[in-house]
Amino acid sequence: MAILNILRYPDARLHKVAEPVKVFDESHKRLVGDMTETMYAAPGIGLAASQVDVHKQIIVVDVSERRDSLVVLVNPEIIEASGVSDIEEGCLSVPGIYDTIERAERIKVRAFDQNGNAFMLQAQGLLSVCIQHEMDHLKGKVFVEHLSQLKQQRIRARIAKQLRKSA
Ligand code: K1U
Ligand code: ZN
């Protein structure tokens, strides 16, 4: 397995829309393994293929404290959503920025695993928010793009300053 490079906001490649997976082959299983290793190493609780510049509908998530409850979602679709959650979010593509986005508290998701088996998942709390955050990545949307224009300007200025410092 390998640790993959995570794209940093405002990289334009984060805005590409991911394609559904049509054939479940060995290359996708290898990608899921590499994404999982990359997420645990970061460390993070989720990762979308878009963040590692692969524009396919694949997500890995593990919100457990013991880091032993991996969920792989291929071609995920939210079929029910209810309630309102305001859990603070972070993003491996926007390090150091945390904010709250209004998301559904509970979701029902239909997806495939890496072997092409269909399954249904009910999620709430952090798992629900994390899946919605990762599904936004697949649509080419980064969580900060839900924030006000003023907040987005401040975030872009802060990132530009960090980049100047590290150059
Ligand atoms: O998509 C990503 O960039 C991963 C992101 C997922 C996420 C976090 C919080 C709310 C919604 C979605 C992260 O994993 S950021 C890092 C993080 O939250 C974390 C890291 C280590 C331990 C616990 C949390
Ligand atoms: Zn993210």
PDB file of N, CA and C and ligand atoms in Angstrom, residues 51 90-93 133-134 137 142-143, ligand 2:
ATOM      1  N   GLN A  51      -9.777  13.915  -3.382  1.00  0.00           N
ATOM      2  CA  GLN A  51      -8.698  14.587  -2.646  1.00  0.00           C
ATOM      3  C   GLN A  51      -7.316  14.047  -3.013  1.00  0.00           C
ATOM      4  N   GLY A  90     -13.475  19.693   9.864  1.00  0.00           N
ATOM      5  CA  GLY A  90     -12.130  20.033   9.402  1.00  0.00           C
ATOM      6  C   GLY A  90     -11.959  19.360   8.054  1.00  0.00           C
ATOM      7  N   CYS A  91     -10.831  19.592   7.403  1.00  0.00           N
ATOM      8  CA  CYS A  91     -10.618  18.970   6.086  1.00  0.00           C
ATOM      9  C   CYS A  91      -9.121  18.818   5.851  1.00  0.00           C
ATOM     10  N   LEU A  92      -8.733  17.632   5.428  1.00  0.00           N
ATOM     11  CA  LEU A  92      -7.304  17.385   5.180  1.00  0.00           C
ATOM     12  C   LEU A  92      -6.797  18.217   4.005  1.00  0.00           C
ATOM     13  N   SER A  93      -7.703  18.702   3.167  1.00  0.00           N
ATOM     14  CA  SER A  93      -7.316  19.561   2.035  1.00  0.00           C
ATOM     15  C   SER A  93      -7.273  21.038   2.429  1.00  0.00           C
ATOM     16  N   HIS A 133     -19.749  15.331   4.114  1.00  0.00           N
ATOM     17  CA  HIS A 133     -18.543  16.110   3.771  1.00  0.00           C
ATOM     18  C   HIS A 133     -17.799  15.426   2.613  1.00  0.00           C
ATOM     19  N   GLU A 134     -17.633  14.101   2.721  1.00  0.00           N
ATOM     20  CA  GLU A 134     -16.888  13.366   1.671  1.00  0.00           C
ATOM     21  C   GLU A 134     -17.679  13.348   0.363  1.00  0.00           C
ATOM     22  N   HIS A 137     -17.028  16.379  -1.544  1.00  0.00           N
ATOM     23  CA  HIS A 137     -15.766  16.301  -2.306  1.00  0.00           C
ATOM     24  C   HIS A 137     -16.013  15.642  -3.663  1.00  0.00           C
ATOM     25  N   VAL A 142     -15.672  21.807  -1.665  1.00  0.00           N
ATOM     26  CA  VAL A 142     -14.880  21.748  -0.434  1.00  0.00           C
ATOM     27  C   VAL A 142     -15.694  22.441   0.664  1.00  0.00           C
ATOM     28  N   PHE A 143     -15.620  21.944   1.906  1.00  0.00           N
ATOM     29  CA  PHE A 143     -16.556  22.413   2.949  1.00  0.00           C
ATOM     30  C   PHE A 143     -16.540  23.920   3.152  1.00  0.00           C
TER      31      PHE A 143
HETATM   32 ZN    ZN B   2     -12.470  17.312   3.290  1.00  0.00          ZN
END
